[in-house]
Amino acid sequence: MKPVPFSYGKVPDSIDFTNRVKEISQLKNNFEALTNTIIISPRRWGKSSLVRTAGAIITAEHRDMRIIHLDIFNIRNEVEFYQSLANQILKATASTWEEFAASAKKFLSNLVPRISFAPDDQAELSFSIGWQELKQQPDEILNLAEKIAEEKKLRLILCIDEFQNIGLFDDAAAFQRKLRSHWQQHRHVAYCLYGSKRHMLTDIFTNPSMPFYKFGDLFFLQKIASVEWISFIVKRFADTGKEIPGDIAALICTLVDNHPYYVQQLSQQAWFRTTHHCTGEIVNIAYESVIDQLSLLFANTTEGLNSRQLELLRAIINGEEQLSAQKTLRAYRLGTSANVVRLKESLIQNDVLDDMNGKLSFLDPLYRYWLENRFFGAG
């Protein structure tokens, strides 16, 4: 049985990773120089894949470098953050559970560390100290990576995914000030911060009133160019004994607007339906199948929108450029121009729309297609 040559919904293996040569080079340079890095892009554009790929390359080239990965998607308060942070730092810098325990006792002695073991012999750290005490004296944890790096002569890169979630913690601004006051002093550790809520991350790192303003090198991840996707798709088909012409691979890119997640998904679905030679008909059938799979999700999203939000989306789909013009306001029953501003802001907050330099677009190109052809088109 031939292996499935396309991957989505998880961090891909290196063979499934596409291009990003410039971004990998930039990230490697930042890691080597211990330069803090902030990556901002829409959801499912491959931030986690990029970070892990660059991290794997850099650790293979430099024996003194370690990459620490921390996903805080399910972390909802400051204390949970501290405990998860300490665990990931210790795991990444220890090769045995004995070393894990020794580091915990040496560097976190004031927090009274407790070590437990899971069935797979993985050590897990918790603290005997109370939550309120831990919140009052987090210095040992916030400086843990720096102290271990200095002690063991390492360079550490702490990569935190879903970093925008710190904005949901109680007294979030004070917590962010606490993080920055410690992290900006570190000389053996760099921080790579990214997440899936673009508008929240943009505010955290580009708003002059926020603690993390100008914290590091900020770059906005761009879409992978069609020419790169086409060569990747053609090669992956060929690697498994199937054929797809360049123009049909280009059709895949066009249908999903070069969205990385959907390029992989649609390519996979087309590959499944191809015996020997992939055609445009196969791709179009696969595309409608993907839309069918997503219909319930899109319907749920739409149910959460009010009538004026939907009318604004319909205006955008219809190509209306002057959304606050009187003609547009009347045609789509949008109310006032001030109301249009509020509608746009709410749709951006809900990750439906993206605003790039004043140009609105759908974050999810397939949701746009579903709205246009299955929702509005069904009326």
mmCIF file of N, CA, C and O in Angstrom, residues 180-234:
data_model
loop_
_atom_site.group_PDB
_atom_site.id
_atom_site.type_symbol
_atom_site.label_atom_id
_atom_site.label_comp_id
_atom_site.label_asym_id
_atom_site.label_seq_id
_atom_site.Cartn_x
_atom_site.Cartn_y
_atom_site.Cartn_z
ATOM 1 N N ARG A 180 7.874 39.899 30.622
ATOM 2 C CA ARG A 180 8.874 40.679 29.894
ATOM 3 C C ARG A 180 10.008 41.123 30.808
ATOM 4 O O ARG A 180 11.172 41.131 30.398
ATOM 5 N N SER A 181 9.690 41.528 32.021
ATOM 6 C CA SER A 181 10.734 42.020 32.922
ATOM 7 C C SER A 181 11.792 40.954 33.189
ATOM 8 O O SER A 181 12.968 41.279 33.395
ATOM 9 N N HIS A 182 11.395 39.681 33.176
ATOM 10 C CA HIS A 182 12.351 38.591 33.353
ATOM 11 C C HIS A 182 13.027 38.218 32.030
ATOM 12 O O HIS A 182 14.252 38.148 31.940
ATOM 13 N N TRP A 183 12.223 37.984 31.006
ATOM 14 C CA TRP A 183 12.752 37.431 29.762
ATOM 15 C C TRP A 183 13.698 38.380 29.039
ATOM 16 O O TRP A 183 14.625 37.946 28.363
ATOM 17 N N GLN A 184 13.482 39.681 29.161
ATOM 18 C CA GLN A 184 14.342 40.613 28.435
ATOM 19 C C GLN A 184 15.769 40.647 28.998
ATOM 20 O O GLN A 184 16.684 41.169 28.362
ATOM 21 N N GLN A 185 15.963 40.079 30.186
ATOM 22 C CA GLN A 185 17.288 40.046 30.788
ATOM 23 C C GLN A 185 18.075 38.781 30.449
ATOM 24 O O GLN A 185 19.259 38.682 30.778
ATOM 25 N N HIS A 186 17.436 37.827 29.819
ATOM 26 C CA HIS A 186 18.087 36.547 29.548
ATOM 27 C C HIS A 186 19.082 36.658 28.398
ATOM 28 O O HIS A 186 18.794 37.279 27.374
ATOM 29 N N ARG A 187 20.227 36.029 28.571
ATOM 30 C CA ARG A 187 21.295 36.092 27.577
ATOM 31 C C ARG A 187 21.585 34.741 26.929
ATOM 32 O O ARG A 187 22.294 34.669 25.932
ATOM 33 N N HIS A 188 21.068 33.667 27.507
ATOM 34 C CA HIS A 188 21.314 32.328 26.968
ATOM 35 C C HIS A 188 20.036 31.690 26.423
ATOM 36 O O HIS A 188 20.047 30.536 26.005
ATOM 37 N N VAL A 189 18.956 32.440 26.447
ATOM 38 C CA VAL A 189 17.648 31.937 26.004
ATOM 39 C C VAL A 189 17.014 32.962 25.073
ATOM 40 O O VAL A 189 17.083 34.164 25.330
ATOM 41 N N ALA A 190 16.408 32.467 23.989
ATOM 42 C CA ALA A 190 15.612 33.320 23.106
ATOM 43 C C ALA A 190 14.194 32.781 23.082
ATOM 44 O O ALA A 190 13.950 31.597 23.334
ATOM 45 N N TYR A 191 13.258 33.651 22.737
ATOM 46 C CA TYR A 191 11.842 33.302 22.768
ATOM 47 C C TYR A 191 11.244 33.438 21.377
ATOM 48 O O TYR A 191 11.435 34.453 20.702
ATOM 49 N N CYS A 192 10.529 32.393 20.971
ATOM 50 C CA CYS A 192 9.810 32.398 19.695
ATOM 51 C C CYS A 192 8.327 32.275 20.033
ATOM 52 O O CYS A 192 7.885 31.238 20.534
ATOM 53 N N LEU A 193 7.571 33.327 19.771
ATOM 54 C CA LEU A 193 6.186 33.419 20.215
ATOM 55 C C LEU A 193 5.250 33.526 19.018
ATOM 56 O O LEU A 193 5.480 34.333 18.116
ATOM 57 N N TYR A 194 4.199 32.730 19.018
ATOM 58 C CA TYR A 194 3.286 32.706 17.878
ATOM 59 C C TYR A 194 1.951 32.115 18.309
ATOM 60 O O TYR A 194 1.800 31.666 19.452
ATOM 61 N N GLY A 195 0.967 32.156 17.418
ATOM 62 C CA GLY A 195 -0.338 31.618 17.766
ATOM 63 C C GLY A 195 -1.309 31.721 16.611
ATOM 64 O O GLY A 195 -0.945 32.080 15.491
ATOM 65 N N SER A 196 -2.581 31.402 16.892
ATOM 66 C CA SER A 196 -3.574 31.291 15.829
ATOM 67 C C SER A 196 -4.573 32.445 15.798
ATOM 68 O O SER A 196 -5.444 32.472 14.934
ATOM 69 N N LYS A 197 -4.467 33.386 16.739
ATOM 70 C CA LYS A 197 -5.375 34.541 16.762
ATOM 71 C C LYS A 197 -4.597 35.764 16.306
ATOM 72 O O LYS A 197 -4.014 36.493 17.110
ATOM 73 N N ARG A 198 -4.607 35.992 15.019
ATOM 74 C CA ARG A 198 -3.757 37.028 14.451
ATOM 75 C C ARG A 198 -4.029 38.412 15.038
ATOM 76 O O ARG A 198 -3.096 39.159 15.362
ATOM 77 N N HIS A 199 -5.301 38.783 15.171
ATOM 78 C CA HIS A 199 -5.612 40.124 15.646
ATOM 79 C C HIS A 199 -5.154 40.329 17.082
ATOM 80 O O HIS A 199 -4.690 41.413 17.450
ATOM 81 N N MET A 200 -5.247 39.290 17.917
ATOM 82 C CA MET A 200 -4.803 39.401 19.300
ATOM 83 C C MET A 200 -3.289 39.517 19.385
ATOM 84 O O MET A 200 -2.740 40.322 20.146
ATOM 85 N N LEU A 201 -2.583 38.702 18.592
ATOM 86 C CA LEU A 201 -1.118 38.757 18.590
ATOM 87 C C LEU A 201 -0.619 40.101 18.077
ATOM 88 O O LEU A 201 0.352 40.658 18.605
ATOM 89 N N THR A 202 -1.275 40.590 17.050
ATOM 90 C CA THR A 202 -0.869 41.880 16.491
ATOM 91 C C THR A 202 -0.972 42.972 17.549
ATOM 92 O O THR A 202 -0.080 43.819 17.674
ATOM 93 N N ASP A 203 -2.034 42.926 18.343
ATOM 94 C CA ASP A 203 -2.197 43.930 19.401
ATOM 95 C C ASP A 203 -1.124 43.768 20.474
ATOM 96 O O ASP A 203 -0.549 44.761 20.948
ATOM 97 N N ILE A 204 -0.820 42.530 20.854
ATOM 98 C CA ILE A 204 0.168 42.285 21.908
ATOM 99 C C ILE A 204 1.544 42.822 21.521
ATOM 100 O O ILE A 204 2.250 43.419 22.341
ATOM 101 N N PHE A 205 1.924 42.647 20.249
ATOM 102 C CA PHE A 205 3.300 42.941 19.855
ATOM 103 C C PHE A 205 3.489 44.255 19.090
ATOM 104 O O PHE A 205 4.626 44.700 18.925
ATOM 105 N N THR A 206 2.411 44.865 18.611
ATOM 106 C CA THR A 206 2.578 46.101 17.837
ATOM 107 C C THR A 206 1.942 47.320 18.498
ATOM 108 O O THR A 206 2.107 48.435 18.012
ATOM 109 N N ASN A 207 1.229 47.104 19.599
ATOM 110 C CA ASN A 207 0.612 48.209 20.319
ATOM 111 C C ASN A 207 1.631 48.807 21.295
ATOM 112 O O ASN A 207 2.100 48.110 22.211
ATOM 113 N N PRO A 208 2.002 50.086 21.119
ATOM 114 C CA PRO A 208 3.025 50.693 21.984
ATOM 115 C C PRO A 208 2.687 50.673 23.475
ATOM 116 O O PRO A 208 3.582 50.779 24.316
ATOM 117 N N SER A 209 1.414 50.528 23.814
ATOM 118 C CA SER A 209 1.029 50.525 25.223
ATOM 119 C C SER A 209 1.134 49.139 25.862
ATOM 120 O O SER A 209 0.949 49.005 27.084
ATOM 121 N N MET A 210 1.449 48.107 25.066
ATOM 122 C CA MET A 210 1.507 46.744 25.581
ATOM 123 C C MET A 210 2.926 46.383 26.020
ATOM 124 O O MET A 210 3.913 46.831 25.424
ATOM 125 N N PRO A 211 3.056 45.545 27.073
ATOM 126 C CA PRO A 211 4.376 45.198 27.602
ATOM 127 C C PRO A 211 5.313 44.537 26.590
ATOM 128 O O PRO A 211 6.533 44.702 26.681
ATOM 129 N N PHE A 212 4.769 43.785 25.637
ATOM 130 C CA PHE A 212 5.620 43.062 24.693
ATOM 131 C C PHE A 212 5.888 43.841 23.400
ATOM 132 O O PHE A 212 6.382 43.274 22.419
ATOM 133 N N TYR A 213 5.587 45.116 23.409
ATOM 134 C CA TYR A 213 5.881 45.959 22.248
ATOM 135 C C TYR A 213 7.388 45.961 21.987
ATOM 136 O O TYR A 213 8.195 46.146 22.890
ATOM 137 N N LYS A 214 7.774 45.694 20.736
ATOM 138 C CA LYS A 214 9.174 45.639 20.308
ATOM 139 C C LYS A 214 9.992 44.635 21.119
ATOM 140 O O LYS A 214 11.152 44.865 21.443
ATOM 141 N N PHE A 215 9.387 43.507 21.414
ATOM 142 C CA PHE A 215 10.090 42.469 22.172
ATOM 143 C C PHE A 215 11.108 41.723 21.323
ATOM 144 O O PHE A 215 12.089 41.186 21.839
ATOM 145 N N GLY A 216 10.877 41.642 20.011
ATOM 146 C CA GLY A 216 11.793 40.895 19.168
ATOM 147 C C GLY A 216 11.542 41.133 17.692
ATOM 148 O O GLY A 216 10.815 42.048 17.303
ATOM 149 N N ASP A 217 12.140 40.300 16.878
ATOM 150 C CA ASP A 217 12.016 40.380 15.430
ATOM 151 C C ASP A 217 10.621 39.910 15.025
ATOM 152 O O ASP A 217 10.251 38.765 15.264
ATOM 153 N N LEU A 218 9.872 40.803 14.428
ATOM 154 C CA LEU A 218 8.479 40.512 14.071
ATOM 155 C C LEU A 218 8.374 40.289 12.574
ATOM 156 O O LEU A 218 8.790 41.128 11.783
ATOM 157 N N PHE A 219 7.858 39.117 12.188
ATOM 158 C CA PHE A 219 7.584 38.965 10.763
ATOM 159 C C PHE A 219 6.255 38.267 10.529
ATOM 160 O O PHE A 219 5.835 37.403 11.284
ATOM 161 N N PHE A 220 5.611 38.744 9.477
ATOM 162 C CA PHE A 220 4.303 38.232 9.093
ATOM 163 C C PHE A 220 4.495 37.141 8.041
ATOM 164 O O PHE A 220 5.074 37.391 6.984
ATOM 165 N N LEU A 221 4.034 35.953 8.360
ATOM 166 C CA LEU A 221 4.168 34.823 7.444
ATOM 167 C C LEU A 221 3.286 35.041 6.220
ATOM 168 O O LEU A 221 2.108 35.374 6.341
ATOM 169 N N GLN A 222 3.873 34.877 5.045
ATOM 170 C CA GLN A 222 3.146 35.062 3.799
ATOM 171 C C GLN A 222 2.706 33.705 3.233
ATOM 172 O O GLN A 222 3.192 32.655 3.642
ATOM 173 N N LYS A 223 1.807 33.755 2.276
ATOM 174 C CA LYS A 223 1.396 32.520 1.612
ATOM 175 C C LYS A 223 2.552 31.936 0.794
ATOM 176 O O LYS A 223 3.411 32.673 0.313
ATOM 177 N N ILE A 224 2.547 30.629 0.653
ATOM 178 C CA ILE A 224 3.507 29.971 -0.226
ATOM 179 C C ILE A 224 3.058 30.199 -1.665
ATOM 180 O O ILE A 224 1.886 30.048 -2.000
ATOM 181 N N ALA A 225 3.984 30.588 -2.517
ATOM 182 C CA ALA A 225 3.662 30.901 -3.909
ATOM 183 C C ALA A 225 3.179 29.658 -4.660
ATOM 184 O O ALA A 225 3.594 28.531 -4.369
ATOM 185 N N SER A 226 2.316 29.883 -5.649
ATOM 186 C CA SER A 226 1.755 28.776 -6.434
ATOM 187 C C SER A 226 2.839 27.918 -7.077
ATOM 188 O O SER A 226 2.736 26.690 -7.114
ATOM 189 N N VAL A 227 3.887 28.569 -7.579
ATOM 190 C CA VAL A 227 4.932 27.818 -8.275
ATOM 191 C C VAL A 227 5.580 26.790 -7.350
ATOM 192 O O VAL A 227 5.938 25.684 -7.781
ATOM 193 N N GLU A 228 5.702 27.137 -6.064
ATOM 194 C CA GLU A 228 6.276 26.198 -5.107
ATOM 195 C C GLU A 228 5.302 25.065 -4.802
ATOM 196 O O GLU A 228 5.695 23.892 -4.710
ATOM 197 N N TRP A 229 4.036 25.409 -4.644
ATOM 198 C CA TRP A 229 3.037 24.377 -4.382
ATOM 199 C C TRP A 229 2.931 23.411 -5.564
ATOM 200 O O TRP A 229 2.820 22.187 -5.381
ATOM 201 N N ILE A 230 2.946 23.948 -6.769
ATOM 202 C CA ILE A 230 2.768 23.104 -7.964
ATOM 203 C C ILE A 230 3.866 22.060 -8.043
ATOM 204 O O ILE A 230 3.597 20.859 -8.255
ATOM 205 N N SER A 231 5.115 22.481 -7.878
ATOM 206 C CA SER A 231 6.216 21.512 -7.966
ATOM 207 C C SER A 231 6.116 20.484 -6.836
ATOM 208 O O SER A 231 6.418 19.292 -7.044
ATOM 209 N N PHE A 232 5.678 20.907 -5.660
ATOM 210 C CA PHE A 232 5.512 19.988 -4.533
ATOM 211 C C PHE A 232 4.425 18.955 -4.823
ATOM 212 O O PHE A 232 4.621 17.749 -4.623
ATOM 213 N N ILE A 233 3.268 19.420 -5.289
ATOM 214 C CA ILE A 233 2.152 18.508 -5.565
ATOM 215 C C ILE A 233 2.522 17.511 -6.652
ATOM 216 O O ILE A 233 2.290 16.298 -6.519
ATOM 217 N N VAL A 234 3.119 18.002 -7.734
ATOM 218 C CA VAL A 234 3.511 17.127 -8.846
ATOM 219 C C VAL A 234 4.489 16.062 -8.361
ATOM 220 O O VAL A 234 4.369 14.875 -8.695
#
